[in-house]
Structures are given as C-alpha cells and as structure tokens.
mmCIF file with all atom_site columns, C-alpha atoms in Angstrom:
data_model
loop_
_atom_site.group_PDB
_atom_site.id
_atom_site.type_symbol
_atom_site.label_atom_id
_atom_site.label_alt_id
_atom_site.label_comp_id
_atom_site.label_asym_id
_atom_site.label_entity_id
_atom_site.label_seq_id
_atom_site.pdbx_PDB_ins_code
_atom_site.Cartn_x
_atom_site.Cartn_y
_atom_site.Cartn_z
_atom_site.occupancy
_atom_site.B_iso_or_equiv
_atom_site.pdbx_formal_charge
_atom_site.auth_seq_id
_atom_site.auth_comp_id
_atom_site.auth_asym_id
_atom_site.auth_atom_id
_atom_site.pdbx_PDB_model_num
ATOM 1   C CA . UNK C 1 1   ? 23.295  -12.467 14.430  1.00 0.00 ? 1398 UNK C CA 1
ATOM 2   C CA . UNK C 1 2   ? 22.648  -10.806 17.676  1.00 0.00 ? 1399 UNK C CA 1
ATOM 3   C CA . UNK C 1 3   ? 22.495  -6.966  17.908  1.00 0.00 ? 1400 UNK C CA 1
ATOM 4   C CA . UNK C 1 4   ? 24.923  -5.247  20.108  1.00 0.00 ? 1401 UNK C CA 1
ATOM 5   C CA . UNK C 1 5   ? 23.456  -3.993  23.416  1.00 0.00 ? 1402 UNK C CA 1
ATOM 6   C CA . UNK C 1 6   ? 22.618  -0.348  23.481  1.00 0.00 ? 1403 UNK C CA 1
ATOM 7   C CA . UNK C 1 7   ? 23.991  -0.047  27.126  1.00 0.00 ? 1404 UNK C CA 1
ATOM 8   C CA . UNK C 1 8   ? 25.710  -2.493  29.508  1.00 0.00 ? 1405 UNK C CA 1
ATOM 9   C CA . UNK C 1 9   ? 24.724  -2.693  33.183  1.00 0.00 ? 1406 UNK C CA 1
ATOM 10  C CA . UNK C 1 10  ? 27.846  -3.313  35.173  1.00 0.00 ? 1407 UNK C CA 1
ATOM 11  C CA . UNK C 1 11  ? 28.349  -3.743  38.894  1.00 0.00 ? 1408 UNK C CA 1
ATOM 12  C CA . UNK C 1 12  ? 31.017  -1.593  40.314  1.00 0.00 ? 1409 UNK C CA 1
ATOM 13  C CA . UNK C 1 13  ? 31.645  -0.862  43.986  1.00 0.00 ? 1410 UNK C CA 1
ATOM 14  C CA . UNK C 1 14  ? 28.457  -2.422  45.149  1.00 0.00 ? 1411 UNK C CA 1
ATOM 15  C CA . UNK C 1 15  ? 26.382  -0.315  42.729  1.00 0.00 ? 1412 UNK C CA 1
ATOM 16  C CA . UNK C 1 16  ? 24.827  -0.940  39.367  1.00 0.00 ? 1413 UNK C CA 1
ATOM 17  C CA . UNK C 1 17  ? 25.788  1.519   36.656  1.00 0.00 ? 1414 UNK C CA 1
ATOM 18  C CA . UNK C 1 18  ? 24.977  1.754   33.016  1.00 0.00 ? 1415 UNK C CA 1
ATOM 19  C CA . UNK C 1 19  ? 27.897  1.866   30.652  1.00 0.00 ? 1416 UNK C CA 1
ATOM 20  C CA . UNK C 1 20  ? 26.972  3.603   27.527  1.00 0.00 ? 1417 UNK C CA 1
ATOM 21  C CA . UNK C 1 21  ? 29.173  1.429   25.418  1.00 0.00 ? 1418 UNK C CA 1
ATOM 22  C CA . UNK C 1 22  ? 26.782  1.170   22.414  1.00 0.00 ? 1419 UNK C CA 1
ATOM 23  C CA . UNK C 1 23  ? 24.466  4.038   23.065  1.00 0.00 ? 1420 UNK C CA 1
ATOM 24  C CA . UNK C 1 24  ? 25.877  6.019   20.221  1.00 0.00 ? 1421 UNK C CA 1
ATOM 25  C CA . UNK C 1 25  ? 25.449  2.906   17.881  1.00 0.00 ? 1422 UNK C CA 1
ATOM 26  C CA . UNK C 1 26  ? 21.803  2.614   18.878  1.00 0.00 ? 1423 UNK C CA 1
ATOM 27  C CA . UNK C 1 27  ? 21.124  6.280   18.172  1.00 0.00 ? 1424 UNK C CA 1
ATOM 28  C CA . UNK C 1 28  ? 22.681  5.881   14.789  1.00 0.00 ? 1425 UNK C CA 1
ATOM 29  C CA . UNK C 1 29  ? 20.421  2.939   13.951  1.00 0.00 ? 1426 UNK C CA 1
ATOM 30  C CA . UNK C 1 30  ? 17.400  4.990   15.020  1.00 0.00 ? 1427 UNK C CA 1
ATOM 31  C CA . UNK C 1 31  ? 18.568  7.994   13.033  1.00 0.00 ? 1428 UNK C CA 1
ATOM 32  C CA . UNK C 1 32  ? 19.208  5.796   9.975   1.00 0.00 ? 1429 UNK C CA 1
ATOM 33  C CA . UNK C 1 33  ? 15.554  4.521   10.110  1.00 0.00 ? 1430 UNK C CA 1
ATOM 34  C CA . UNK C 1 34  ? 14.171  8.146   10.252  1.00 0.00 ? 1431 UNK C CA 1
ATOM 35  C CA . UNK C 1 35  ? 16.266  9.082   7.288   1.00 0.00 ? 1432 UNK C CA 1
ATOM 36  C CA . UNK C 1 36  ? 14.656  6.330   5.254   1.00 0.00 ? 1433 UNK C CA 1
ATOM 37  C CA . UNK C 1 37  ? 11.538  8.616   4.883   1.00 0.00 ? 1434 UNK C CA 1
ATOM 38  C CA . UNK C 1 38  ? 11.335  10.449  1.614   1.00 0.00 ? 1435 UNK C CA 1
ATOM 39  C CA . UNK C 1 39  ? 11.448  14.211  1.767   1.00 0.00 ? 1436 UNK C CA 1
ATOM 40  C CA . UNK C 1 40  ? 7.888   14.183  0.584   1.00 0.00 ? 1437 UNK C CA 1
ATOM 41  C CA . UNK C 1 41  ? 6.779   11.888  3.364   1.00 0.00 ? 1438 UNK C CA 1
ATOM 42  C CA . UNK C 1 42  ? 8.676   14.050  5.921   1.00 0.00 ? 1439 UNK C CA 1
ATOM 43  C CA . UNK C 1 43  ? 7.021   17.241  4.773   1.00 0.00 ? 1440 UNK C CA 1
ATOM 44  C CA . UNK C 1 44  ? 3.539   15.703  4.791   1.00 0.00 ? 1441 UNK C CA 1
ATOM 45  C CA . UNK C 1 45  ? 3.912   14.018  8.136   1.00 0.00 ? 1442 UNK C CA 1
ATOM 46  C CA . UNK C 1 46  ? 5.423   17.227  9.651   1.00 0.00 ? 1443 UNK C CA 1
ATOM 47  C CA . UNK C 1 47  ? 2.893   19.732  8.238   1.00 0.00 ? 1444 UNK C CA 1
ATOM 48  C CA . UNK C 1 48  ? -0.272  17.903  6.889   1.00 0.00 ? 1445 UNK C CA 1
ATOM 49  C CA . UNK C 1 49  ? -1.100  14.808  8.867   1.00 0.00 ? 1446 UNK C CA 1
ATOM 50  C CA . UNK C 1 50  ? -2.521  16.788  11.864  1.00 0.00 ? 1447 UNK C CA 1
ATOM 51  C CA . UNK C 1 51  ? -5.543  17.718  9.615   1.00 0.00 ? 1448 UNK C CA 1
ATOM 52  C CA . UNK C 1 52  ? -5.301  15.178  6.837   1.00 0.00 ? 1449 UNK C CA 1
ATOM 53  C CA . UNK C 1 53  ? -5.549  11.622  7.889   1.00 0.00 ? 1450 UNK C CA 1
ATOM 54  C CA . UNK C 1 54  ? -5.886  8.892   5.303   1.00 0.00 ? 1451 UNK C CA 1
ATOM 55  C CA . UNK C 1 55  ? -9.762  9.318   5.600   1.00 0.00 ? 1452 UNK C CA 1
ATOM 56  C CA . UNK C 1 56  ? -9.616  12.548  3.743   1.00 0.00 ? 1453 UNK C CA 1
ATOM 57  C CA . UNK C 1 57  ? -7.818  10.982  0.724   1.00 0.00 ? 1454 UNK C CA 1
ATOM 58  C CA . UNK C 1 58  ? -10.411 8.248   0.349   1.00 0.00 ? 1455 UNK C CA 1
ATOM 59  C CA . UNK C 1 59  ? -13.611 10.220  0.642   1.00 0.00 ? 1456 UNK C CA 1
ATOM 60  C CA . UNK C 1 60  ? -16.079 10.119  -2.324  1.00 0.00 ? 1457 UNK C CA 1
ATOM 61  C CA . UNK C 1 61  ? -15.866 13.866  -3.007  1.00 0.00 ? 1458 UNK C CA 1
ATOM 62  C CA . UNK C 1 62  ? -12.082 14.051  -3.104  1.00 0.00 ? 1459 UNK C CA 1
ATOM 63  C CA . UNK C 1 63  ? -10.752 16.888  -5.247  1.00 0.00 ? 1460 UNK C CA 1
ATOM 64  C CA . UNK C 1 64  ? -7.595  14.987  -6.592  1.00 0.00 ? 1461 UNK C CA 1
ATOM 65  C CA . UNK C 1 65  ? -8.717  12.912  -9.625  1.00 0.00 ? 1462 UNK C CA 1
ATOM 66  C CA . UNK C 1 66  ? -5.439  12.644  -11.458 1.00 0.00 ? 1463 UNK C CA 1
ATOM 67  C CA . UNK C 1 67  ? -1.801  13.504  -10.916 1.00 0.00 ? 1464 UNK C CA 1
ATOM 68  C CA . UNK C 1 68  ? -2.102  17.155  -11.999 1.00 0.00 ? 1465 UNK C CA 1
ATOM 69  C CA . UNK C 1 69  ? -5.172  17.886  -9.770  1.00 0.00 ? 1466 UNK C CA 1
ATOM 70  C CA . UNK C 1 70  ? -3.184  16.203  -6.876  1.00 0.00 ? 1467 UNK C CA 1
ATOM 71  C CA . UNK C 1 71  ? -0.364  18.528  -7.399  1.00 0.00 ? 1468 UNK C CA 1
ATOM 72  C CA . UNK C 1 72  ? -2.664  21.525  -7.417  1.00 0.00 ? 1469 UNK C CA 1
ATOM 73  C CA . UNK C 1 73  ? -4.283  20.396  -4.160  1.00 0.00 ? 1470 UNK C CA 1
ATOM 74  C CA . UNK C 1 74  ? -0.845  20.054  -2.576  1.00 0.00 ? 1471 UNK C CA 1
ATOM 75  C CA . UNK C 1 75  ? 0.009   23.592  -3.944  1.00 0.00 ? 1472 UNK C CA 1
ATOM 76  C CA . UNK C 1 76  ? -3.239  25.024  -2.643  1.00 0.00 ? 1473 UNK C CA 1
ATOM 77  C CA . UNK C 1 77  ? -3.099  23.557  0.887   1.00 0.00 ? 1474 UNK C CA 1
ATOM 78  C CA . UNK C 1 78  ? 0.655   24.424  1.418   1.00 0.00 ? 1475 UNK C CA 1
ATOM 79  C CA . UNK C 1 79  ? -0.363  28.033  0.428   1.00 0.00 ? 1476 UNK C CA 1
ATOM 80  C CA . UNK C 1 80  ? -3.283  28.059  2.868   1.00 0.00 ? 1477 UNK C CA 1
ATOM 81  C CA . UNK C 1 81  ? -0.988  26.767  5.622   1.00 0.00 ? 1478 UNK C CA 1
ATOM 82  C CA . UNK C 1 82  ? 1.585   29.551  4.693   1.00 0.00 ? 1479 UNK C CA 1
ATOM 83  C CA . UNK C 1 83  ? 4.356   26.875  4.244   1.00 0.00 ? 1480 UNK C CA 1
ATOM 84  C CA . UNK C 1 84  ? 6.224   28.619  1.387   1.00 0.00 ? 1481 UNK C CA 1
ATOM 85  C CA . UNK C 1 85  ? 7.203   25.378  -0.257  1.00 0.00 ? 1482 UNK C CA 1
ATOM 86  C CA . UNK C 1 86  ? 9.283   25.343  -3.297  1.00 0.00 ? 1483 UNK C CA 1
ATOM 87  C CA . UNK C 1 87  ? 8.141   23.560  -6.456  1.00 0.00 ? 1484 UNK C CA 1
ATOM 88  C CA . UNK C 1 88  ? 10.472  20.723  -5.658  1.00 0.00 ? 1485 UNK C CA 1
ATOM 89  C CA . UNK C 1 89  ? 8.771   20.431  -2.244  1.00 0.00 ? 1486 UNK C CA 1
ATOM 90  C CA . UNK C 1 90  ? 5.309   20.364  -3.853  1.00 0.00 ? 1487 UNK C CA 1
ATOM 91  C CA . UNK C 1 91  ? 6.537   17.758  -6.286  1.00 0.00 ? 1488 UNK C CA 1
ATOM 92  C CA . UNK C 1 92  ? 7.954   15.559  -3.466  1.00 0.00 ? 1489 UNK C CA 1
ATOM 93  C CA . UNK C 1 93  ? 4.827   15.630  -1.451  1.00 0.00 ? 1490 UNK C CA 1
ATOM 94  C CA . UNK C 1 94  ? 2.756   14.962  -4.564  1.00 0.00 ? 1491 UNK C CA 1
ATOM 95  C CA . UNK C 1 95  ? 5.057   11.988  -5.382  1.00 0.00 ? 1492 UNK C CA 1
ATOM 96  C CA . UNK C 1 96  ? 4.676   10.716  -1.815  1.00 0.00 ? 1493 UNK C CA 1
ATOM 97  C CA . UNK C 1 97  ? 0.968   10.875  -1.799  1.00 0.00 ? 1494 UNK C CA 1
ATOM 98  C CA . UNK C 1 98  ? 0.674   9.350   -5.309  1.00 0.00 ? 1495 UNK C CA 1
ATOM 99  C CA . UNK C 1 99  ? 2.978   6.439   -4.414  1.00 0.00 ? 1496 UNK C CA 1
ATOM 100 C CA . UNK C 1 100 ? 1.414   5.688   -1.014  1.00 0.00 ? 1497 UNK C CA 1
ATOM 101 C CA . UNK C 1 101 ? -2.267  6.597   -1.534  1.00 0.00 ? 1498 UNK C CA 1
ATOM 102 C CA . UNK C 1 102 ? -3.589  7.599   -4.942  1.00 0.00 ? 1499 UNK C CA 1
ATOM 103 C CA . UNK C 1 103 ? -1.504  5.627   -7.472  1.00 0.00 ? 1500 UNK C CA 1
ATOM 104 C CA . UNK C 1 104 ? -2.608  7.791   -10.381 1.00 0.00 ? 1501 UNK C CA 1
ATOM 105 C CA . UNK C 1 105 ? -0.958  7.020   -13.740 1.00 0.00 ? 1502 UNK C CA 1
ATOM 106 C CA . UNK C 1 106 ? 2.262   8.984   -14.504 1.00 0.00 ? 1503 UNK C CA 1
ATOM 107 C CA . UNK C 1 107 ? 2.121   11.193  -17.563 1.00 0.00 ? 1504 UNK C CA 1
ATOM 108 C CA . UNK C 1 108 ? 4.029   9.937   -20.404 1.00 0.00 ? 1505 UNK C CA 1
ATOM 109 C CA . UNK C 1 109 ? 6.447   12.144  -22.326 1.00 0.00 ? 1506 UNK C CA 1
ATOM 110 C CA . UNK C 1 110 ? 4.867   13.354  -25.578 1.00 0.00 ? 1507 UNK C CA 1
ATOM 111 C CA . UNK C 1 111 ? 6.606   11.956  -28.627 1.00 0.00 ? 1508 UNK C CA 1
ATOM 112 C CA . UNK C 1 112 ? 7.574   14.692  -31.028 1.00 0.00 ? 1509 UNK C CA 1
ATOM 113 C CA . UNK C 1 113 ? 5.115   15.015  -33.854 1.00 0.00 ? 1510 UNK C CA 1
ATOM 114 C CA . UNK C 1 114 ? 6.427   14.667  -37.344 1.00 0.00 ? 1511 UNK C CA 1
ATOM 115 C CA . UNK C 1 115 ? 5.506   18.193  -38.155 1.00 0.00 ? 1512 UNK C CA 1
ATOM 116 C CA . UNK C 1 116 ? 7.520   19.391  -35.164 1.00 0.00 ? 1513 UNK C CA 1
ATOM 117 C CA . UNK C 1 117 ? 10.501  17.547  -36.314 1.00 0.00 ? 1514 UNK C CA 1
ATOM 118 C CA . UNK C 1 118 ? 10.314  19.015  -39.814 1.00 0.00 ? 1515 UNK C CA 1
ATOM 119 C CA . UNK C 1 119 ? 10.123  22.520  -38.342 1.00 0.00 ? 1516 UNK C CA 1
ATOM 120 C CA . UNK C 1 120 ? 13.144  21.874  -36.265 1.00 0.00 ? 1517 UNK C CA 1
ATOM 121 C CA . UNK C 1 121 ? 15.130  20.666  -39.261 1.00 0.00 ? 1518 UNK C CA 1
ATOM 122 C CA . UNK C 1 122 ? 14.081  23.662  -41.305 1.00 0.00 ? 1519 UNK C CA 1
ATOM 123 C CA . UNK C 1 123 ? 15.428  26.086  -38.735 1.00 0.00 ? 1520 UNK C CA 1
ATOM 124 C CA . UNK C 1 124 ? 18.883  24.525  -38.967 1.00 0.00 ? 1521 UNK C CA 1
#
C-alpha cells in the first residue's frame, strides 16, 4: 500500500504550485511517532541527554547498582538540575533507564509473613 503524498505539485496558469492536500495528514503521522516516546524517555531526552550520553551509564564506576540506587541517582540529578520533578516523573525516568539500559531486576512484592497475618486476624 502506497502512502498518500504529503503535498501535490500542480501546474496552474504556467506556474508550479504546491497543493497542501495531505500536509496535515503528514504532520499527524510525525506527531504520532513523537508521542510513541514514554514520558520517562521524553523527560530524559529533554533534560538529561545533553550531559548524560550512554557512555556515562556503562562506565566501570557507575553509581547505579540496582533499581533503588538508580532511582536515587535520578532523584539526585534532577535536584541538581533544579527540575522539580514529581515522584511520578522520577519513577518514569527510572523505568525508562532500566528498560533501555540497565535492566536491573524488578523488586518482587513481599509475601505476608504468617505472623503478620495472625496479627491482622487478631485485630478484627
């Protein structure tokens, strides 16, 4: 299937003119591709990539050694850059970095201990 042209060149009155028949459609395709970025990726590429290329994440002395330390590094650097990110923003950037670069294991939810369950029943 062929894509629709973004613009059509027509000859009118001895001149060439561009008819923006599909310019809007082309812009919508471009906008759709940009919105495919996650919020974390968008924040990272907007605010961090100027100083932090992928090399900084692969160095031997990296400070992020697990998911919690990665989150703390994101929190530290957004603070130093005076970005005022919310906890959700920090979590999104952490998720983006972990999925795209670090691949640290996700923490598992702690199963309730039998003693905790007994205390909860006793309170009822």
